[in-house]
Coordinates of C-alpha atoms in Angstrom, one line a residue:
M1 CA 18.9 20.6 -50.4
E2 CA 20.5 17.2 -49.6
T3 CA 19.1 14.2 -51.3
Y4 CA 19.7 10.4 -51.1
K5 CA 18.2 8.0 -53.5
G6 CA 14.9 9.9 -53.8
W7 CA 14.7 11.1 -50.2
R8 CA 15.5 14.3 -48.5
L9 CA 16.0 15.4 -44.9
K10 CA 12.7 16.1 -43.1
C11 CA 12.2 19.8 -42.5
E12 CA 9.4 21.9 -41.1
S13 CA 8.8 23.5 -44.5
A14 CA 7.9 20.2 -46.1
Q15 CA 4.4 21.5 -46.3
V16 CA 3.5 25.1 -46.6
P17 CA 0.1 27.0 -46.4
C18 CA -1.1 28.3 -49.8
S19 CA -4.1 30.5 -50.5
L20 CA -7.2 28.8 -52.1
D21 CA -10.4 30.0 -53.6
G22 CA -12.5 28.7 -50.7
Q23 CA -11.7 26.1 -48.1
L24 CA -11.2 22.9 -50.1
V25 CA -10.5 19.8 -48.1
A26 CA -9.4 16.7 -49.8
R27 CA -11.5 13.6 -49.3
L28 CA -8.9 11.0 -49.3
E29 CA -10.5 7.6 -49.4
A30 CA -9.2 4.0 -49.8
H31 CA -10.5 3.8 -53.4
Q32 CA -8.5 0.7 -54.2
D33 CA -10.2 -1.4 -51.5
D34 CA -13.8 -0.3 -52.2
R35 CA -14.0 -0.1 -55.9
V36 CA -13.3 -3.6 -57.1
P37 CA -14.9 -6.6 -55.5
S38 CA -12.3 -9.0 -54.4
S39 CA -11.6 -11.5 -51.6
R40 CA -10.2 -10.1 -48.3
A41 CA -7.2 -12.4 -48.7
R42 CA -6.3 -11.0 -52.1
R43 CA -6.8 -7.4 -50.9
E44 CA -4.4 -8.1 -48.0
S45 CA -1.8 -9.9 -50.2
I46 CA -1.8 -7.4 -53.1
S47 CA -3.2 -4.0 -52.2
Q48 CA -1.3 -3.7 -49.0
L49 CA 2.1 -3.9 -50.7
R50 CA 4.4 -0.9 -50.0
P51 CA 6.8 0.6 -52.5
S52 CA 9.7 -1.1 -50.7
E53 CA 8.1 -4.4 -51.3
L54 CA 7.7 -3.6 -55.0
G55 CA 11.4 -3.1 -55.5
G56 CA 11.8 0.4 -54.0
K57 CA 14.2 1.8 -51.5
E58 CA 13.4 2.6 -47.8
A59 CA 14.6 5.9 -46.5
P60 CA 18.0 5.7 -44.9
P61 CA 18.6 6.8 -41.3
G62 CA 18.0 10.6 -40.9
Y63 CA 15.7 10.7 -44.0
Q64 CA 12.0 10.6 -44.0
R65 CA 9.2 10.7 -46.5
L66 CA 6.9 13.7 -47.0
T67 CA 3.9 13.4 -44.8
M68 CA 0.7 12.7 -46.8
A69 CA -1.2 15.9 -47.4
T70 CA -4.7 15.7 -46.0
D71 CA -5.6 19.3 -46.6
L72 CA -5.2 21.0 -50.0
K73 CA -3.7 24.0 -48.3
Q74 CA -0.7 21.9 -47.3
L75 CA 0.3 20.5 -50.6
P76 CA 4.1 20.9 -51.1
T77 CA 5.5 23.1 -53.9
F78 CA 7.5 21.5 -56.6
D79 CA 10.8 22.5 -55.0
E80 CA 9.7 20.9 -51.7
L81 CA 9.1 17.5 -53.3
P82 CA 11.9 15.0 -52.9
N83 CA 14.0 13.7 -55.7
F84 CA 13.8 10.2 -57.1
H85 CA 17.4 9.5 -57.8
D86 CA 18.3 12.2 -60.5
F87 CA 14.6 13.1 -61.2
T88 CA 13.3 16.1 -59.4
G89 CA 9.7 16.5 -58.1
C90 CA 8.6 13.0 -56.9
A91 CA 5.1 13.2 -55.5
W92 CA 4.5 9.5 -54.5
D93 CA 3.8 10.4 -50.8
V94 CA 1.6 13.4 -51.4
W95 CA -1.6 11.3 -51.6
G96 CA -0.4 8.3 -49.5
K97 CA 1.5 5.1 -50.3
D98 CA -1.5 3.2 -51.6
D99 CA -2.8 5.9 -53.8
E100 CA -4.0 5.0 -57.3
L101 CA -5.6 8.3 -58.3
G102 CA -2.7 10.7 -58.4
T103 CA -3.7 14.3 -59.1
I104 CA -7.3 13.3 -59.6
N105 CA -7.5 13.5 -55.8
L106 CA -7.7 17.2 -56.4
L107 CA -11.2 16.8 -57.9
T108 CA -13.1 16.8 -54.6
E109 CA -16.8 17.2 -54.3
D110 CA -16.3 20.9 -53.4
V111 CA -14.1 21.4 -56.5
V112 CA -16.6 19.8 -58.8
R113 CA -19.6 21.6 -57.3
E114 CA -17.8 25.0 -57.7
A115 CA -16.8 24.0 -61.3
A116 CA -20.5 23.4 -62.2
K117 CA -21.1 27.1 -61.8
E118 CA -19.2 27.5 -65.1
I119 CA -22.3 26.2 -67.0
K120 CA -24.0 29.5 -68.0
L121 CA -25.1 28.9 -71.6
G122 CA -26.1 25.3 -71.4
K123 CA -23.9 24.6 -74.5
S124 CA -22.1 21.2 -74.7
I125 CA -19.1 20.5 -76.9
C126 CA -17.6 17.2 -77.8
L127 CA -13.8 17.0 -77.3
N128 CA -13.4 13.5 -78.8
W129 CA -12.0 12.9 -82.3
P130 CA -14.0 10.1 -84.1
V131 CA -12.6 6.8 -83.0
N132 CA -11.8 6.1 -86.7
F133 CA -9.0 8.7 -86.7
P134 CA -6.2 8.8 -87.4
N135 CA -6.5 6.0 -90.0
K136 CA -2.8 5.6 -89.9
P137 CA -1.8 6.1 -86.2
L138 CA 1.5 7.6 -85.1
F139 CA 4.2 5.9 -83.0
H140 CA 3.7 2.6 -84.8
R141 CA 0.3 1.9 -83.3
Q142 CA -2.2 -0.4 -85.0
Q143 CA -5.0 1.0 -87.1
P144 CA -8.6 1.1 -85.8
H145 CA -10.7 -1.8 -87.1
W146 CA -14.4 -1.4 -87.4
E147 CA -16.8 -4.0 -88.6
I148 CA -20.6 -4.2 -89.0
W149 CA -22.6 -7.4 -89.6
S150 CA -26.2 -8.5 -89.7
K151 CA -27.6 -10.5 -86.8
G152 CA -30.7 -11.3 -88.8
P153 CA -33.6 -9.3 -90.4
G154 CA -33.7 -5.8 -89.0
V155 CA -30.7 -6.3 -86.6
N156 CA -27.1 -5.1 -86.9
D157 CA -24.1 -5.4 -84.6
D158 CA -20.7 -3.9 -84.9
A159 CA -17.3 -4.4 -83.3
I160 CA -14.5 -1.9 -82.9
H161 CA -10.9 -2.9 -82.2
I162 CA -8.5 -0.1 -81.3
N163 CA -5.3 0.7 -79.6
T164 CA -6.5 2.9 -76.8
Q165 CA -3.6 5.3 -77.5
S166 CA -4.1 5.7 -81.3
G167 CA -6.6 8.6 -81.1
T168 CA -8.1 10.8 -78.5
Q169 CA -7.0 9.4 -75.2
W170 CA -6.0 9.6 -71.5
D171 CA -2.6 8.1 -70.8
G172 CA -3.0 6.1 -67.5
L173 CA -0.6 5.3 -64.7
R174 CA 0.3 2.0 -66.3
H175 CA 1.4 3.6 -69.6
F176 CA 4.7 5.4 -68.8
G177 CA 7.3 4.9 -66.1
V178 CA 10.7 6.3 -65.4
H179 CA 12.7 4.6 -68.2
K180 CA 16.1 4.8 -66.6
Y181 CA 14.9 2.8 -63.5
D182 CA 12.1 0.9 -65.1
V183 CA 9.6 1.8 -62.5
F184 CA 6.1 3.2 -62.7
Y185 CA 3.9 5.3 -60.3
Q186 CA 4.6 4.6 -56.6
N187 CA 7.9 3.0 -57.5
T188 CA 6.2 0.0 -59.0
P189 CA 8.7 -2.1 -61.0
S190 CA 7.9 -3.0 -64.5
E191 CA 7.8 -6.7 -63.8
F192 CA 4.8 -6.2 -61.5
F193 CA 2.5 -5.8 -64.5
Q194 CA 1.2 -8.8 -66.3
R195 CA 1.2 -8.5 -70.1
G196 CA -0.6 -10.5 -72.8
H197 CA -4.2 -11.6 -73.0
I198 CA -5.8 -11.0 -69.6
V199 CA -9.2 -12.5 -68.7
I200 CA -11.1 -11.3 -65.6
S201 CA -14.3 -13.3 -65.2
D202 CA -15.1 -13.4 -61.5
P203 CA -16.1 -10.0 -60.0
D204 CA -15.9 -11.5 -56.5
N205 CA -12.3 -12.7 -57.0
V206 CA -10.2 -10.1 -58.8
D207 CA -6.5 -10.4 -58.5
R208 CA -5.3 -7.0 -57.4
Q209 CA -2.0 -7.4 -59.2
L210 CA -3.8 -7.6 -62.5
I211 CA -5.5 -4.3 -62.1
K212 CA -3.5 -2.1 -59.7
Y213 CA -3.0 1.5 -61.0
G214 CA -5.5 0.7 -63.8
I215 CA -7.6 3.3 -65.7
H216 CA -10.7 2.0 -63.9
N217 CA -9.7 4.1 -60.9
W218 CA -10.2 7.3 -62.9
A219 CA -13.3 5.8 -64.7
Q220 CA -15.0 5.1 -61.4
H221 CA -14.0 8.4 -59.9
G222 CA -14.6 10.5 -63.0
I223 CA -12.5 13.4 -64.3
S224 CA -14.9 16.3 -63.8
G225 CA -14.1 19.8 -62.8
R226 CA -13.3 23.3 -64.2
G227 CA -11.7 23.1 -67.6
V228 CA -9.3 25.9 -68.8
L229 CA -8.4 26.3 -72.5
L230 CA -5.1 28.0 -73.3
D231 CA -5.6 28.7 -77.0
I232 CA -2.0 29.1 -78.1
V233 CA -3.1 29.3 -81.8
R234 CA -5.4 32.3 -81.1
Y235 CA -2.8 33.8 -78.8
Y236 CA -0.5 34.1 -81.8
T237 CA -3.0 34.6 -84.7
D238 CA -5.7 36.8 -83.2
T239 CA -3.8 40.1 -83.3
E240 CA -4.5 43.4 -84.9
A241 CA -1.7 42.8 -87.3
G242 CA -3.1 39.3 -88.2
G243 CA -0.3 37.3 -86.8
A244 CA 0.8 33.8 -87.7
L245 CA 2.0 30.9 -85.7
P246 CA 5.8 31.0 -85.2
Y247 CA 6.0 27.3 -85.6
D248 CA 4.6 24.5 -87.7
P249 CA 2.6 22.2 -85.3
W250 CA 4.0 19.2 -87.2
T251 CA 7.6 20.1 -86.5
T252 CA 9.6 20.0 -83.3
Y253 CA 9.0 23.2 -81.2
G254 CA 9.0 23.8 -77.5
I255 CA 6.2 26.0 -76.1
S256 CA 7.5 27.8 -73.0
V257 CA 6.0 28.6 -69.6
D258 CA 6.2 32.3 -70.5
V259 CA 3.9 31.8 -73.5
L260 CA 1.4 29.7 -71.4
Q261 CA 1.3 32.4 -68.6
D262 CA 1.0 35.3 -71.1
C263 CA -1.8 33.4 -72.9
A264 CA -3.6 32.9 -69.7
R265 CA -3.2 36.6 -68.8
R266 CA -4.5 37.7 -72.2
Q267 CA -7.5 35.4 -71.9
G268 CA -8.3 36.7 -68.5
V269 CA -7.7 33.3 -66.8
T270 CA -6.7 32.9 -63.2
F271 CA -5.9 29.3 -62.4
R272 CA -7.5 27.4 -59.5
W273 CA -6.4 24.2 -57.9
G274 CA -7.9 21.2 -59.5
D275 CA -8.3 22.9 -62.9
I276 CA -8.1 20.6 -66.0
L277 CA -5.7 22.3 -68.4
L278 CA -6.4 22.0 -72.2
L279 CA -3.7 23.3 -74.6
R280 CA -4.5 24.1 -78.2
V281 CA -1.2 24.1 -80.1
G282 CA -2.6 23.7 -83.6
F283 CA -2.1 20.0 -84.5
M284 CA -5.7 19.4 -85.3
R285 CA -6.0 22.7 -87.2
R286 CA -3.0 21.6 -89.3
F287 CA -4.5 18.2 -89.8
Y288 CA -7.9 19.5 -91.1
A289 CA -6.0 21.8 -93.5
A290 CA -3.7 19.1 -94.8
T291 CA -4.1 16.9 -97.8
Q292 CA -4.9 13.2 -97.3
E293 CA -1.4 12.3 -98.5
E294 CA 0.1 14.6 -95.8
R295 CA -2.1 13.0 -93.2
D296 CA -1.2 9.5 -94.1
D297 CA 2.5 10.5 -94.1
L298 CA 2.2 11.2 -90.4
G299 CA 1.7 7.5 -89.7
S300 CA 4.2 6.3 -92.2
G301 CA 6.7 5.1 -89.5
K302 CA 9.1 8.0 -89.9
Q303 CA 10.3 9.9 -86.8
E304 CA 7.4 12.0 -85.4
T305 CA 8.0 15.7 -85.0
L306 CA 5.6 17.8 -83.0
A307 CA 5.2 21.1 -81.3
G308 CA 4.3 20.9 -77.7
I309 CA 5.2 22.0 -74.2
E310 CA 8.9 22.2 -73.6
Q311 CA 10.8 19.8 -71.4
S312 CA 12.1 21.9 -68.5
E313 CA 12.2 22.4 -64.8
D314 CA 10.2 25.6 -65.2
M315 CA 7.4 23.7 -67.0
K316 CA 7.3 21.1 -64.2
R317 CA 7.0 23.9 -61.6
F318 CA 4.3 25.6 -63.6
L319 CA 2.2 22.4 -63.9
W320 CA 2.7 21.2 -60.3
N321 CA 2.5 24.5 -58.5
N322 CA -0.8 25.4 -60.2
H323 CA -2.0 22.0 -59.0
F324 CA -3.8 21.0 -62.2
A325 CA -5.8 17.8 -61.9
A326 CA -5.0 16.8 -65.5
V327 CA -3.5 18.3 -68.6
A328 CA -4.4 17.6 -72.2
S329 CA -3.6 18.9 -75.7
D330 CA -4.8 18.6 -79.3
Q331 CA -1.5 17.0 -80.3
P332 CA -0.4 13.3 -80.0
A333 CA 2.2 13.6 -77.2
I334 CA 1.4 16.8 -75.3
E335 CA 5.1 17.7 -75.3
S336 CA 7.6 18.8 -78.0
W337 CA 8.8 15.8 -79.9
P338 CA 11.3 14.3 -80.1
P339 CA 12.1 15.5 -76.6
K340 CA 15.3 17.5 -76.0
G341 CA 15.4 16.2 -72.4
P342 CA 13.8 13.5 -70.3
H343 CA 10.2 13.0 -71.4
M344 CA 7.7 15.1 -69.4
H345 CA 5.6 11.9 -69.4
Q346 CA 8.0 10.4 -66.9
T347 CA 7.4 13.2 -64.4
L348 CA 3.6 13.7 -65.0
L349 CA 2.6 10.1 -65.1
A350 CA 5.2 8.2 -63.1
L351 CA 6.2 10.7 -60.5
W352 CA 2.9 12.7 -60.0
G353 CA 0.1 10.5 -61.2
M354 CA -1.2 13.3 -63.5
P355 CA -3.4 12.2 -66.4
I356 CA -2.1 13.2 -69.8
G357 CA -4.7 13.8 -72.6
E358 CA -3.7 13.6 -76.2
F359 CA -5.4 14.1 -79.6
F360 CA -8.2 16.1 -77.9
D361 CA -10.2 17.9 -80.6
L362 CA -10.3 21.5 -79.4
E363 CA -11.4 23.2 -82.6
A364 CA -15.1 23.6 -81.8
L365 CA -14.2 24.6 -78.2
S366 CA -11.8 27.2 -79.4
K367 CA -14.5 28.8 -81.5
A368 CA -17.1 28.6 -78.7
C369 CA -14.8 30.1 -76.1
A370 CA -13.8 33.0 -78.4
E371 CA -17.5 33.7 -79.1
A372 CA -18.4 33.6 -75.4
G373 CA -15.4 35.7 -74.4
R374 CA -14.3 33.3 -71.7
Y375 CA -12.0 30.3 -71.6
T376 CA -13.2 28.4 -68.6
F377 CA -16.0 25.9 -68.6
F378 CA -17.2 22.7 -66.9
F379 CA -15.3 19.7 -68.1
S380 CA -16.4 16.1 -67.8
S381 CA -14.7 12.9 -68.8
W382 CA -15.6 9.3 -68.1
P383 CA -12.9 6.9 -69.4
L384 CA -13.7 3.3 -70.2
N385 CA -14.2 1.3 -67.1
V386 CA -11.5 -1.3 -68.0
L387 CA -10.1 -3.1 -64.9
G388 CA -6.3 -2.6 -65.1
G389 CA -6.5 -0.6 -68.3
V390 CA -3.4 1.2 -69.5
A391 CA -5.2 4.1 -71.3
S392 CA -8.7 5.0 -72.6
P393 CA -10.6 7.2 -74.9
P394 CA -11.8 10.1 -72.6
N395 CA -15.4 10.4 -73.6
A396 CA -14.9 14.1 -72.8
A397 CA -17.1 17.2 -73.2
A398 CA -17.0 20.8 -72.2
Y399 CA -20.1 22.7 -71.0
L400 CA -20.3 26.5 -71.3

C-alpha cells in the first residue's frame, strides 16, 4: 500500500461491507455547532477550520482522503485506514473533518436502545473509585484537596480540588497527541490550545478555540451502551487447579490480543459494534491487598511500572476492527508501562478519538458478573460538562 504523509491512493475497497447485529445507521450530526451557544461569527471563524488550516497537510495530487462513513456497515478496517506519517491507522476522516466525538459516534440511539436490554436484574454497580483516591497520585499529579466549612448554623459547604486525571477518569481528546509531530485529534497542532487559567462567562459568546475537542462533547452526548467486562484476573485464577496471575499488576507486563480473545471466548462474549470494553487486569485488587506503605510508594515519583494491554499492531487491529466505542481498565494507564513502543494513547486518542478510561474500580462488577454468569451489561457514564475540558471523572455505572 502506497502512502504519502498520511495519505494513500484512493481505491474502491476503502470502505467494505461488514455484518452487524441489526441495521445500525449512524446519526452523524453537527454537534459542535448545536451544543455550545456562540455567535455565528465565532462559529464561522473557529469551528469551520479544516485540518490543513490547523497546520496539517493537504493530500498531494493522486491521493485522496477516505470518504466519511455515514453507514456503520461501511466503516473501514484498520488496514484500510491511511497512515499519518509513520503511524498506521489514522481515522480522522471516518466521522468527518469537523468531528469532535470520535468513536462515541458509534453510540447511536439504536445501539443504546439495544444495549438497554442488558438490564435484567435491575442491579446497579458503581465503577468510580472515591475521588479521594489515590491520596498520592501517580505520574507526578497533584493530590486531591477536600475541604468542608460551616456557612452558619445548620449549613455546611465543601470544595474539592482535583487533577481530573489523578483517579478514575476518561482521557479526552485534548489530553494526548502524537508526540513526534505535536498534533492532536484531527491534526490539530498543540499551539491551537490555550493553557492557563481559562474563564468562560458568557454562554452566548463562547470562543470556539477555547473549547474545541473538549470533554463537554462527550458529556452532552453521554457514553452509554453495552458494556463488556473482560476479567483477565478471573481468566487466570478461576481454574480447577486454582491458578495464579502470571504477572504482578504493579510491574511491566503486556497483555496480548490472544489473551483478550480467549478470555472473551471463555466468558461466552461475542463483541458488537459500539461496545464499551472494560478490562480488569488486577491493579485495584493488588491495591486493596497492599499495605499503606506500598500504596504510598506508588506515588513517590519513581518510574511507574504497570501491567496492561501490549503496544502492537495486532492490539490496534483488535480494538479498531471490533469497533469499540470506548475502552477502560482498572489500572492507571490502560497499557503496559513503561511502553515498549509508541504509546497506545497516541493511536486511540489522537488518531481515532477513542475515550480511554483509567482507574475504573471493577472489583464489585467482577463479582456481580461471575455470580450472574454473564459479562455484558448496560453501561452509562456522564463526564463533567466542562467546556473544553481535557479529562473528567466518568460518573460511570453498570446495570445488570
